Coordinates of N, CA, C and O in Angstrom, one line a residue:
M10 N 19.1 8.4 1.7 CA 19.6 7.4 0.8 C 20.9 6.8 1.6 O 21.6 7.4 2.3
I11 N 21.0 5.4 1.3 CA 22.1 4.7 1.8 C 22.9 4.1 0.7 O 22.2 3.5 -0.2
R12 N 24.2 4.1 0.8 CA 25.0 3.4 -0.2 C 25.7 2.2 0.4 O 26.2 2.3 1.4
H13 N 25.7 1.1 -0.4 CA 26.4 0.0 -0.1 C 27.3 -0.3 -1.3 O 27.1 0.1 -2.4
H14 N 28.5 -1.1 -1.1 CA 29.4 -1.6 -2.1 C 29.4 -3.0 -2.2 O 29.4 -3.7 -1.2
Y15 N 29.3 -3.5 -3.4 CA 29.5 -5.0 -3.6 C 30.3 -5.2 -4.9 O 30.0 -4.7 -6.0
N16 N 31.5 -5.7 -4.7 CA 32.6 -5.9 -5.7 C 32.8 -4.4 -6.5 O 33.1 -3.6 -5.7
D17 N 32.6 -4.4 -7.7 CA 32.8 -3.1 -8.3 C 31.5 -2.3 -8.5 O 31.5 -1.3 -9.3
L18 N 30.5 -2.7 -7.7 CA 29.2 -2.0 -7.9 C 29.0 -1.1 -6.7 O 29.3 -1.5 -5.6
T19 N 28.1 -0.2 -7.0 CA 27.5 0.7 -5.9 C 26.1 0.5 -5.8 O 25.4 0.5 -6.9
I20 N 25.6 0.3 -4.7 CA 24.1 0.0 -4.5 C 23.5 1.1 -3.7 O 24.0 1.5 -2.6
E21 N 22.6 1.9 -4.3 CA 21.8 3.0 -3.5 C 20.5 2.5 -3.1 O 19.7 1.8 -3.9
V22 N 20.1 2.6 -1.8 CA 18.8 2.3 -1.3 C 18.1 3.6 -1.0 O 18.7 4.5 -0.3
I23 N 17.0 3.8 -1.6 CA 16.3 5.2 -1.6 C 14.9 5.1 -1.1 O 14.1 4.2 -1.6
D24 N 14.5 6.1 -0.3 CA 13.1 6.1 0.1 C 12.4 6.8 -1.0 O 12.8 7.7 -1.6
E25 N 11.3 6.1 -1.5 CA 10.5 6.6 -2.7 C 9.0 6.7 -2.3 O 8.1 6.0 -2.7
P26 N 8.7 7.7 -1.4 CA 7.3 7.7 -0.8 C 6.2 8.0 -1.9 O 5.1 7.6 -1.6
T27 N 6.5 8.6 -2.9 CA 5.4 9.0 -3.9 C 5.4 8.0 -5.2 O 4.6 8.3 -6.0
Y28 N 6.2 7.0 -5.1 CA 6.3 6.1 -6.3 C 5.0 5.4 -6.4 O 4.5 4.8 -5.4
K29 N 4.5 5.2 -7.6 CA 3.3 4.4 -7.8 C 3.6 3.5 -9.0 O 4.1 3.9 -10.1
A30 N 3.4 2.2 -8.8 CA 3.6 1.1 -9.8 C 2.8 1.4 -11.0 O 1.6 1.9 -10.9
A31 N 3.4 1.3 -12.2 CA 2.6 1.5 -13.5 C 2.3 2.9 -13.8 O 1.4 3.1 -14.6
S32 N 2.9 3.9 -13.1 CA 2.5 5.3 -13.3 C 3.5 5.9 -14.1 O 4.8 5.8 -14.0
A33 N 3.0 6.8 -15.1 CA 4.0 7.5 -16.0 C 4.5 8.7 -15.2 O 5.4 9.4 -15.9
D34 N 4.1 9.0 -14.1 CA 4.5 10.3 -13.4 C 5.7 10.1 -12.4 O 6.2 11.0 -11.7
N35 N 6.2 8.9 -12.4 CA 7.3 8.7 -11.4 C 8.5 9.4 -12.0 O 8.7 9.4 -13.2
N36 N 9.4 9.8 -11.1 CA 10.7 10.3 -11.5 C 11.6 9.4 -12.1 O 12.4 9.7 -12.9
F37 N 11.5 8.0 -11.7 CA 12.3 7.0 -12.1 C 11.5 5.7 -12.2 O 10.7 5.5 -11.3
N38 N 11.6 5.0 -13.3 CA 10.8 3.7 -13.3 C 11.7 2.5 -13.1 O 12.7 2.3 -13.9
Y39 N 11.4 1.7 -12.1 CA 12.2 0.7 -11.7 C 12.0 -0.6 -12.6 O 10.8 -0.8 -13.1
E40 N 13.1 -1.4 -12.8 CA 12.9 -2.5 -13.7 C 12.1 -3.6 -13.0 O 11.3 -4.3 -13.7
K41 N 12.2 -3.8 -11.7 CA 11.6 -4.9 -11.1 C 10.7 -4.3 -9.9 O 11.2 -3.4 -9.3
H42 N 9.6 -4.9 -9.6 CA 8.7 -4.6 -8.5 C 8.5 -5.8 -7.6 O 8.1 -6.8 -8.1
Y43 N 8.8 -5.6 -6.2 CA 8.5 -6.7 -5.3 C 7.6 -6.2 -4.2 O 7.9 -5.2 -3.7
F44 N 6.6 -7.0 -3.8 CA 5.5 -6.5 -2.9 C 5.5 -7.4 -1.7 O 5.5 -8.7 -1.9
G45 N 5.4 -6.8 -0.6 CA 5.0 -7.5 0.6 C 3.6 -7.8 0.6 O 2.8 -7.5 -0.2
D46 N 3.3 -8.7 1.6 CA 1.8 -9.1 1.8 C 0.9 -7.9 1.9 O 1.2 -7.0 2.8
G47 N -0.2 -7.8 1.0 CA -1.1 -6.7 1.1 C -0.7 -5.4 0.5 O -1.4 -4.4 0.5
A48 N 0.6 -5.4 0.0 CA 1.1 -4.1 -0.5 C 0.6 -3.7 -1.8 O 0.6 -2.5 -2.3
T49 N 0.1 -4.6 -2.6 CA -0.6 -4.2 -4.0 C -1.8 -3.4 -3.7 O -2.1 -2.4 -4.4
E50 N -2.6 -3.7 -2.6 CA -3.8 -3.0 -2.3 C -3.6 -1.8 -1.4 O -4.3 -0.9 -1.4
Y51 N -2.7 -2.0 -0.4 CA -2.4 -1.0 0.6 C -1.0 -0.7 0.7 O -0.3 -1.0 1.8
P52 N -0.3 -0.1 -0.2 CA 1.1 0.2 0.0 C 1.4 1.4 1.0 O 0.5 2.4 1.0
T53 N 2.3 1.1 1.7 CA 2.7 2.1 2.8 C 4.0 2.7 2.6 O 4.1 4.0 2.5
S54 N 5.1 1.9 2.4 CA 6.4 2.4 2.2 C 6.9 1.8 0.8 O 6.6 0.7 0.5
R55 N 7.9 2.6 0.3 CA 8.4 2.2 -1.0 C 10.0 2.5 -1.0 O 10.3 3.6 -0.7
H56 N 10.8 1.4 -1.1 CA 12.2 1.6 -1.1 C 12.9 1.2 -2.3 O 12.7 0.0 -2.7
G57 N 13.5 2.1 -3.0 CA 14.0 1.8 -4.4 C 15.5 1.3 -4.2 O 16.2 1.7 -3.2
V58 N 16.0 0.5 -5.1 CA 17.2 0.0 -5.1 C 17.9 0.2 -6.5 O 17.3 -0.2 -7.6
K59 N 19.0 1.0 -6.5 CA 19.6 1.2 -7.9 C 21.1 0.7 -7.8 O 21.8 0.9 -6.8
M60 N 21.4 -0.1 -8.8 CA 22.8 -0.7 -8.9 C 23.5 0.1 -10.0 O 23.1 0.2 -11.1
Y61 N 24.7 0.5 -9.6 CA 25.5 1.3 -10.5 C 27.0 0.5 -10.7 O 27.5 0.0 -9.8
R62 N 27.4 0.8 -11.9 CA 28.8 0.4 -12.3 C 29.3 1.6 -13.0 O 28.7 2.0 -14.0
D63 N 30.4 2.2 -12.5 CA 31.0 3.4 -13.2 C 30.0 4.5 -13.4 O 29.9 5.0 -14.5
D64 N 29.2 4.7 -12.3 CA 28.2 5.8 -12.4 C 27.1 5.6 -13.4 O 26.3 6.5 -13.7
Q65 N 26.9 4.4 -13.9 CA 25.8 4.0 -14.9 C 24.9 3.1 -14.2 O 25.4 2.0 -13.6
I66 N 23.6 3.4 -14.2 CA 22.6 2.4 -13.7 C 22.6 1.1 -14.4 O 22.4 1.3 -15.7
I67 N 22.8 0.0 -13.9 CA 22.8 -1.3 -14.7 C 21.6 -2.1 -14.3 O 21.3 -3.1 -14.9
D68 N 21.0 -1.9 -13.1 CA 19.8 -2.6 -12.8 C 19.0 -1.9 -11.6 O 19.7 -1.0 -11.0
S69 N 17.7 -2.1 -11.4 CA 17.0 -1.4 -10.3 C 15.8 -2.3 -10.0 O 15.3 -3.1 -10.7
C70 N 15.3 -2.0 -8.8 CA 14.2 -2.7 -8.2 C 13.5 -1.8 -7.2 O 14.2 -0.8 -6.7
I71 N 12.2 -2.0 -7.0 CA 11.6 -1.3 -5.9 C 10.8 -2.2 -5.0 O 10.3 -3.2 -5.5
L72 N 10.9 -2.1 -3.7 CA 10.3 -2.9 -2.7 C 9.1 -2.1 -2.2 O 9.2 -0.9 -1.8
I73 N 7.9 -2.7 -2.2 CA 6.7 -2.0 -1.7 C 6.1 -2.8 -0.6 O 5.9 -3.9 -0.8
G74 N 6.0 -2.1 0.6 CA 5.5 -2.8 1.7 C 4.3 -2.3 2.2 O 3.8 -1.2 1.9
S75 N 3.6 -3.1 3.0 CA 2.3 -2.7 3.8 C 2.6 -2.9 5.3 O 3.4 -3.6 5.7
G76 N 1.8 -2.2 6.0 CA 1.9 -2.3 7.4 C 2.4 -0.9 7.9 O 2.3 0.1 7.3
G77 N 3.2 -0.9 9.1 CA 3.7 0.3 9.6 C 4.9 0.8 8.6 O 5.6 0.1 8.1
A78 N 4.8 2.2 8.5 CA 5.7 2.8 7.6 C 7.2 2.7 8.1 O 7.5 2.7 9.2
T79 N 8.1 2.6 7.1 CA 9.6 2.6 7.4 C 10.2 3.5 6.5 O 9.8 4.1 5.5
G80 N 11.5 3.9 7.0 CA 12.3 4.8 6.1 C 13.6 4.1 5.8 O 13.8 2.9 6.3
V81 N 14.4 4.8 5.1 CA 15.7 4.2 4.8 C 16.8 4.9 5.7 O 16.9 6.1 5.8
H82 N 17.5 4.1 6.4 CA 18.6 4.6 7.3 C 19.7 3.5 7.3 O 19.5 2.4 6.8
P83 N 20.8 3.9 8.1 CA 22.0 2.9 8.0 C 21.8 1.5 8.5 O 22.4 0.6 8.0
N84 N 20.8 1.3 9.4 CA 20.6 -0.1 9.8 C 19.3 -0.7 9.3 O 18.9 -1.9 9.8
S85 N 18.7 -0.1 8.2 CA 17.6 -0.8 7.6 C 17.8 -1.8 6.5 O 16.9 -2.4 5.9
S86 N 19.1 -1.8 6.1 CA 19.6 -2.7 5.0 C 21.0 -3.1 5.2 O 21.6 -2.4 6.0
L87 N 21.4 -4.3 4.6 CA 22.8 -4.6 4.7 C 23.1 -5.6 3.6 O 22.3 -6.1 2.9
V88 N 24.5 -5.6 3.2 CA 25.0 -6.4 2.2 C 25.5 -7.6 2.9 O 26.4 -7.4 3.8
D89 N 25.2 -8.8 2.5 CA 25.7 -10.0 3.2 C 26.1 -11.0 2.0 O 25.4 -11.5 1.4
N90 N 27.5 -11.0 1.8 CA 28.0 -11.7 0.7 C 27.3 -11.4 -0.6 O 27.4 -10.3 -1.1
D91 N 26.6 -12.3 -1.2 CA 25.9 -12.1 -2.5 C 24.5 -11.7 -2.4 O 23.7 -12.1 -3.3
R92 N 24.0 -11.1 -1.3 CA 22.7 -10.7 -1.2 C 22.6 -9.3 -0.4 O 23.5 -8.9 0.4
L93 N 21.6 -8.7 -0.7 CA 21.1 -7.3 -0.2 C 19.9 -7.7 0.6 O 19.0 -8.2 0.0
V94 N 19.8 -7.4 1.9 CA 18.8 -7.7 2.7 C 18.2 -6.2 3.2 O 19.0 -5.5 3.8
I95 N 16.9 -6.1 3.1 CA 16.3 -4.9 3.4 C 15.0 -5.0 4.1 O 14.2 -5.8 3.8
C96 N 14.8 -4.1 5.2 CA 13.5 -4.0 5.8 C 12.6 -3.0 5.1 O 13.0 -1.9 4.7
C97 N 11.4 -3.4 4.8 CA 10.4 -2.5 4.3 C 9.0 -2.8 4.9 O 8.5 -3.9 4.7
C98 N 8.5 -1.9 5.7 CA 7.3 -2.2 6.5 C 7.5 -3.3 7.4 O 8.4 -3.4 8.1
D99 N 6.6 -4.3 7.3 CA 6.6 -5.5 8.2 C 7.5 -6.6 7.6 O 7.6 -7.7 8.3
T100 N 8.1 -6.5 6.4 CA 8.8 -7.5 5.7 C 10.2 -7.3 5.5 O 10.7 -6.1 5.4
V101 N 11.0 -8.3 5.6 CA 12.4 -8.3 5.2 C 12.5 -9.1 3.8 O 12.0 -10.1 3.6
F102 N 13.2 -8.3 2.9 CA 13.4 -8.8 1.5 C 14.8 -9.2 1.4 O 15.7 -8.3 1.8
S103 N 15.1 -10.3 0.7 CA 16.5 -10.7 0.4 C 16.6 -10.8 -1.2 O 15.9 -11.4 -1.8
L104 N 17.5 -10.0 -1.6 CA 17.8 -9.8 -3.1 C 19.1 -10.5 -3.4 O 20.1 -10.1 -2.7
S105 N 19.2 -11.2 -4.4 CA 20.6 -11.7 -5.0 C 21.3 -10.5 -5.6 O 20.7 -9.7 -6.2
L106 N 22.6 -10.6 -5.4 CA 23.5 -9.7 -6.1 C 24.3 -10.4 -7.1 O 24.7 -11.6 -6.8
P107 N 24.6 -9.8 -8.3 CA 24.2 -8.5 -8.7 C 22.9 -8.4 -9.4 O 22.6 -7.2 -9.8
D108 N 22.1 -9.4 -9.6 CA 20.9 -9.3 -10.5 C 19.6 -8.8 -9.8 O 18.6 -8.6 -10.5
L109 N 19.6 -8.5 -8.5 CA 18.5 -7.9 -7.8 C 17.3 -8.8 -7.9 O 16.2 -8.3 -7.9
E110 N 17.5 -10.2 -8.1 CA 16.3 -11.0 -8.2 C 15.9 -11.3 -6.7 O 16.7 -11.5 -5.8
L111 N 14.6 -11.5 -6.4 CA 14.0 -11.7 -5.0 C 14.4 -13.2 -4.8 O 13.9 -14.1 -5.4
R112 N 15.1 -13.3 -3.7 CA 15.5 -14.7 -3.1 C 14.3 -15.2 -2.2 O 13.9 -16.2 -2.3
W113 N 13.9 -14.4 -1.2 CA 12.9 -14.5 -0.3 C 12.4 -13.3 0.3 O 13.0 -12.3 0.2
K114 N 11.1 -13.3 0.8 CA 10.6 -12.3 1.7 C 10.0 -12.9 2.9 O 9.3 -14.0 2.8
T115 N 10.0 -12.4 4.1 CA 9.5 -12.8 5.2 C 8.8 -11.7 6.1 O 9.5 -10.5 6.3
K116 N 7.6 -12.0 6.5 CA 7.0 -10.9 7.4 C 7.7 -11.2 8.7 O 7.4 -12.2 9.4
A117 N 8.5 -10.3 9.1 CA 9.2 -10.4 10.4 C 8.7 -9.8 11.6 O 9.0 -10.1 12.7
D118 N 7.7 -8.9 11.5 CA 7.0 -8.3 12.6 C 5.5 -8.1 12.2 O 5.2 -7.8 11.0
P119 N 4.6 -8.1 13.2 CA 3.3 -7.8 12.9 C 2.9 -6.3 12.5 O 2.0 -6.1 11.8
A120 N 3.9 -5.4 12.8 CA 3.7 -4.1 12.5 C 4.8 -3.5 11.5 O 4.6 -3.2 10.3
T121 N 6.0 -3.4 12.1 CA 7.0 -2.7 11.3 C 8.5 -3.3 11.7 O 8.6 -3.5 12.9
C122 N 9.3 -3.5 10.7 CA 10.7 -3.8 11.0 C 11.6 -2.6 10.9 O 11.7 -2.0 9.8
F123 N 12.3 -2.1 11.9 CA 13.0 -0.9 11.9 C 14.5 -1.1 11.4 O 15.0 -0.4 10.6
E124 N 15.0 -2.3 11.9 CA 16.5 -2.5 11.7 C 16.7 -4.0 11.4 O 15.9 -4.9 11.9
I125 N 17.8 -4.3 10.8 CA 18.3 -5.6 10.6 C 19.8 -5.7 10.8 O 20.5 -4.8 10.4
Y126 N 20.2 -6.8 11.5 CA 21.7 -6.9 11.8 C 22.1 -8.5 11.4 O 21.2 -9.3 11.6
R127 N 23.3 -8.6 11.1 CA 23.8 -10.0 10.9 C 24.4 -10.5 12.2 O 24.9 -9.8 13.1
L128 N 23.9 -11.7 12.4 CA 24.4 -12.4 13.7 C 24.8 -13.8 13.3 O 23.8 -14.6 12.9
Q129 N 25.9 -14.2 13.4 CA 26.5 -15.5 13.0 C 26.0 -15.7 11.5 O 26.3 -14.9 10.7
D130 N 25.4 -16.8 11.3 CA 24.8 -17.1 9.9 C 23.4 -16.6 9.8 O 22.8 -16.9 8.7
D131 N 22.9 -15.9 10.6 CA 21.5 -15.5 10.6 C 21.3 -13.9 10.6 O 22.4 -13.2 10.5
Y132 N 20.1 -13.4 10.9 CA 19.8 -12.0 11.0 C 18.9 -11.8 12.2 O 18.1 -12.7 12.5
I133 N 19.1 -10.8 12.7 CA 18.2 -10.3 13.9 C 17.5 -9.0 13.4 O 18.2 -8.1 12.9
T134 N 16.2 -9.0 13.6 CA 15.4 -7.8 13.3 C 15.0 -7.1 14.4 O 14.5 -7.8 15.5
H135 N 15.0 -5.8 14.6 CA 14.3 -5.0 15.5 C 13.1 -4.6 15.0 O 13.0 -3.7 14.1
G136 N 11.9 -5.1 15.5 CA 10.6 -4.8 15.0 C 10.0 -3.8 16.1 O 10.4 -3.8 17.2
E137 N 8.8 -3.3 15.7 CA 8.1 -2.5 16.6 C 7.5 -3.4 17.8 O 7.6 -3.0 18.9
I138 N 7.0 -4.6 17.4 CA 6.4 -5.5 18.4 C 7.2 -6.6 18.8 O 7.2 -7.0 19.9
E139 N 8.1 -7.0 17.9 CA 8.9 -8.3 18.2 C 10.3 -8.2 17.7 O 10.6 -7.4 16.7
I140 N 11.2 -8.9 18.3 CA 12.5 -9.1 17.9 C 12.6 -10.5 17.2 O 11.9 -11.5 17.8
A141 N 13.1 -10.7 16.1 CA 13.0 -12.0 15.5 C 14.5 -12.3 15.0 O 15.3 -11.6 14.7
R142 N 14.8 -13.7 15.0 CA 15.9 -14.3 14.4 C 15.5 -15.0 13.1 O 14.6 -15.9 13.2
I143 N 16.1 -14.7 12.0 CA 15.7 -15.2 10.7 C 17.0 -15.9 10.1 O 18.1 -15.2 10.1
D144 N 16.9 -17.0 9.7 CA 18.0 -17.7 9.0 C 18.2 -17.3 7.6 O 17.5 -16.4 7.1
G145 N 19.3 -17.7 6.9 CA 19.7 -17.1 5.7 C 18.7 -17.6 4.6 O 18.9 -17.0 3.3
E146 N 17.8 -18.3 4.7 CA 16.8 -18.6 3.8 C 15.4 -18.1 4.1 O 14.4 -18.3 3.4
G147 N 15.4 -17.2 5.1 CA 14.2 -16.4 5.4 C 13.2 -17.1 6.3 O 12.2 -16.6 6.6
N148 N 13.6 -18.2 7.1 CA 12.8 -18.9 8.0 C 13.1 -18.2 9.3 O 14.2 -18.0 9.8
I149 N 11.9 -17.9 10.0 CA 12.0 -17.4 11.4 C 12.4 -18.4 12.4 O 11.6 -19.5 12.5
K150 N 13.5 -18.4 13.1 CA 13.9 -19.3 14.1 C 13.2 -19.1 15.4 O 12.9 -20.0 16.1
W151 N 13.0 -17.8 15.7 CA 12.3 -17.4 17.0 C 11.9 -16.0 16.9 O 12.4 -15.2 16.2
R152 N 10.9 -15.6 17.8 CA 10.3 -14.4 18.0 C 10.4 -14.0 19.4 O 10.1 -14.9 20.3
F153 N 10.6 -12.8 19.9 CA 10.4 -12.4 21.2 C 9.6 -11.0 21.3 O 9.9 -10.1 20.6
G154 N 8.6 -11.0 22.1 CA 7.9 -9.8 22.4 C 7.8 -9.4 23.8 O 8.0 -10.3 24.7
G155 N 7.7 -8.1 24.1 CA 7.8 -7.6 25.5 C 6.4 -7.3 26.0 O 5.3 -7.8 25.3
S156 N 6.2 -6.4 27.0 CA 5.1 -6.1 27.5 C 4.3 -4.9 26.6 O 3.2 -4.7 26.7
D157 N 5.2 -4.3 25.8 CA 4.7 -3.2 24.9 C 5.7 -3.1 23.8 O 6.6 -3.9 23.6
I158 N 5.5 -2.1 22.9 CA 6.4 -2.0 21.7 C 7.8 -1.6 22.1 O 8.1 -1.1 23.2
F159 N 8.7 -1.9 21.2 CA 10.1 -1.6 21.3 C 10.5 -0.3 20.7 O 11.2 -0.3 19.7
V160 N 10.0 0.7 21.3 CA 10.2 2.1 20.7 C 10.3 3.0 21.8 O 9.7 2.8 22.9
S161 N 11.2 4.0 21.7 CA 11.5 5.0 22.7 C 11.4 6.4 22.1 O 12.0 6.5 21.0
F162 N 10.9 7.3 22.8 CA 10.8 8.7 22.3 C 11.7 9.6 23.2 O 11.7 10.8 22.9
D163 N 12.4 9.1 24.1 CA 13.2 9.9 25.0 C 14.7 9.4 25.0 O 15.4 9.5 26.0
N164 N 15.2 9.1 23.8 CA 16.7 8.9 23.6 C 17.1 7.6 24.3 O 18.4 7.4 24.5
D165 N 16.3 6.7 24.8 CA 16.7 5.5 25.5 C 16.8 4.5 24.2 O 16.2 4.6 23.3
D166 N 17.8 3.5 24.5 CA 17.9 2.6 23.5 C 16.8 1.5 23.7 O 16.9 0.7 24.7
A167 N 15.9 1.4 22.7 CA 15.0 0.4 22.7 C 15.5 -1.0 22.3 O 15.0 -2.0 22.8
F168 N 16.6 -0.9 21.4 CA 17.2 -2.1 21.0 C 18.7 -1.9 20.9 O 19.2 -0.9 20.5
K169 N 19.5 -3.0 21.5 CA 20.9 -2.8 21.3 C 21.4 -4.3 21.3 O 21.2 -5.1 22.1
L170 N 22.1 -4.6 20.1 CA 22.7 -5.9 19.9 C 24.2 -5.8 20.6 O 25.0 -5.1 20.0
N171 N 24.4 -6.6 21.6 CA 25.7 -6.8 22.3 C 26.4 -8.0 21.8 O 25.8 -8.8 21.0
T172 N 27.6 -8.2 22.3 CA 28.4 -9.3 21.8 C 27.8 -10.6 22.4 O 28.0 -11.7 21.8
D173 N 27.1 -10.6 23.6 CA 26.6 -11.8 24.1 C 25.1 -11.9 24.5 O 24.7 -12.8 25.0
H174 N 24.4 -10.8 24.1 CA 23.0 -10.7 24.4 C 22.4 -9.5 23.6 O 23.1 -8.7 23.1
I175 N 21.1 -9.4 23.6 CA 20.3 -8.3 23.1 C 19.7 -7.6 24.3 O 19.0 -8.2 25.1
A176 N 19.9 -6.3 24.4 CA 19.3 -5.4 25.4 C 18.1 -4.7 24.8 O 18.3 -4.0 23.8
L177 N 17.0 -4.8 25.5 CA 15.7 -4.1 25.0 C 15.1 -3.4 26.1 O 15.2 -3.7 27.3
T178 N 14.4 -2.4 25.7 CA 13.6 -1.6 26.6 C 12.3 -1.3 25.9 O 12.3 -0.8 24.7
D179 N 11.2 -1.6 26.5 CA 9.9 -1.5 25.7 C 9.3 -0.1 26.1 O 9.9 0.7 26.9
F180 N 8.2 0.3 25.6 CA 7.5 1.6 25.8 C 7.3 2.0 27.3 O 7.2 3.0 27.6
Y181 N 7.0 0.8 28.0 CA 6.8 1.0 29.4 C 8.0 1.1 30.2 O 7.9 1.2 31.5
K182 N 9.2 1.1 29.6 CA 10.4 1.1 30.2 C 10.9 -0.1 30.9 O 11.7 0.0 31.8
I183 N 10.2 -1.1 30.6 CA 10.5 -2.4 31.2 C 11.8 -2.9 30.3 O 11.8 -2.8 29.1
Q184 N 12.8 -3.3 31.0 CA 14.1 -3.7 30.3 C 14.2 -5.3 30.2 O 13.8 -5.9 31.2
Y185 N 14.7 -5.7 29.2 CA 15.0 -7.1 29.0 C 16.4 -7.3 28.5 O 17.0 -6.5 27.8
K186 N 17.0 -8.5 28.9 CA 18.2 -9.0 28.2 C 17.8 -10.4 27.8 O 17.3 -11.2 28.5
I187 N 18.0 -10.6 26.4 CA 17.7 -11.9 25.8 C 18.9 -12.5 25.3 O 19.9 -11.8 24.7
N188 N 19.0 -13.9 25.3 CA 20.2 -14.5 24.6 C 20.0 -14.7 23.1 O 18.9 -14.4 22.6
F189 N 20.9 -15.2 22.4 CA 20.7 -15.3 21.0 C 19.8 -16.5 20.5 O 19.6 -16.7 19.3
D190 N 19.3 -17.2 21.5 CA 18.2 -18.2 21.3 C 16.9 -17.6 21.6 O 15.8 -18.4 21.6
G191 N 16.8 -16.3 22.0 CA 15.4 -15.6 22.2 C 14.9 -15.9 23.7 O 13.9 -15.6 23.9
T192 N 15.8 -16.4 24.5 CA 15.4 -16.7 25.9 C 15.7 -15.5 26.8 O 16.9 -15.0 26.6
V193 N 14.9 -15.1 27.7 CA 15.1 -14.1 28.6 C 16.1 -14.5 29.7 O 15.9 -15.5 30.3
I194 N 17.2 -13.7 29.8 CA 18.2 -14.0 30.8 C 18.1 -13.0 32.0 O 18.6 -13.3 33.0
W195 N 17.4 -11.9 31.8 CA 17.2 -10.9 32.8 C 15.9 -10.0 32.3 O 15.8 -9.7 31.2
R196 N 15.2 -9.6 33.4 CA 14.0 -8.6 33.1 C 13.8 -7.8 34.3 O 13.9 -8.3 35.5
S197 N 13.7 -6.5 34.1 CA 13.4 -5.6 35.2 C 11.9 -5.9 35.7 O 11.0 -6.2 34.8
N198 N 11.6 -5.8 36.9 CA 10.3 -6.2 37.4 C 9.2 -5.1 37.3 O 8.1 -5.2 37.3
K199 N 9.7 -3.8 37.2 CA 8.8 -2.7 37.0 C 9.4 -1.7 36.1 O 10.5 -1.8 35.8
P200 N 8.6 -0.8 35.6 CA 9.1 0.2 34.6 C 10.2 1.0 35.2 O 10.3 1.3 36.3
G201 N 11.1 1.3 34.1 CA 12.4 1.9 34.3 C 12.5 2.9 35.3 O 13.5 3.4 35.7

């Protein structure tokens, strides 16, 4: 579970792996349901959002995604002014605050979106296959893919957002530096 704060409200983002829409067996029934493409037929991950004021739930929603599974962690969601932006499977969802209405949803990676960061007036997503820059209305400005997936199993940073570039390492250990326009400014010629 991750907690965010917005004015006098507390927002909890919770992994809900066993939640089933329209089931009486859920531990908690969410007020609103938002689905990524294909998620009504093939749900993979479910992330619940509960909005609290003075320890009382005042609203809730659940995001149900399809594609590669995701979890809830510190960089999988963020509060940006009057919106909550969350990665769930291959999709980024933008919810208005405080009413948790869906503003937009964008399929940001062909497989999975791991992380989302604020960059100027936009967002940068670290996906399994691509890095993407998304504007505040959910439009993809650019995508960048490497020779393989941006995942590491040996504690290397597959993705790092720096002050003047993004540093990436793909599964083959090929390293990249891209600028904030998605252009390669440096690439290693052979695996790490």
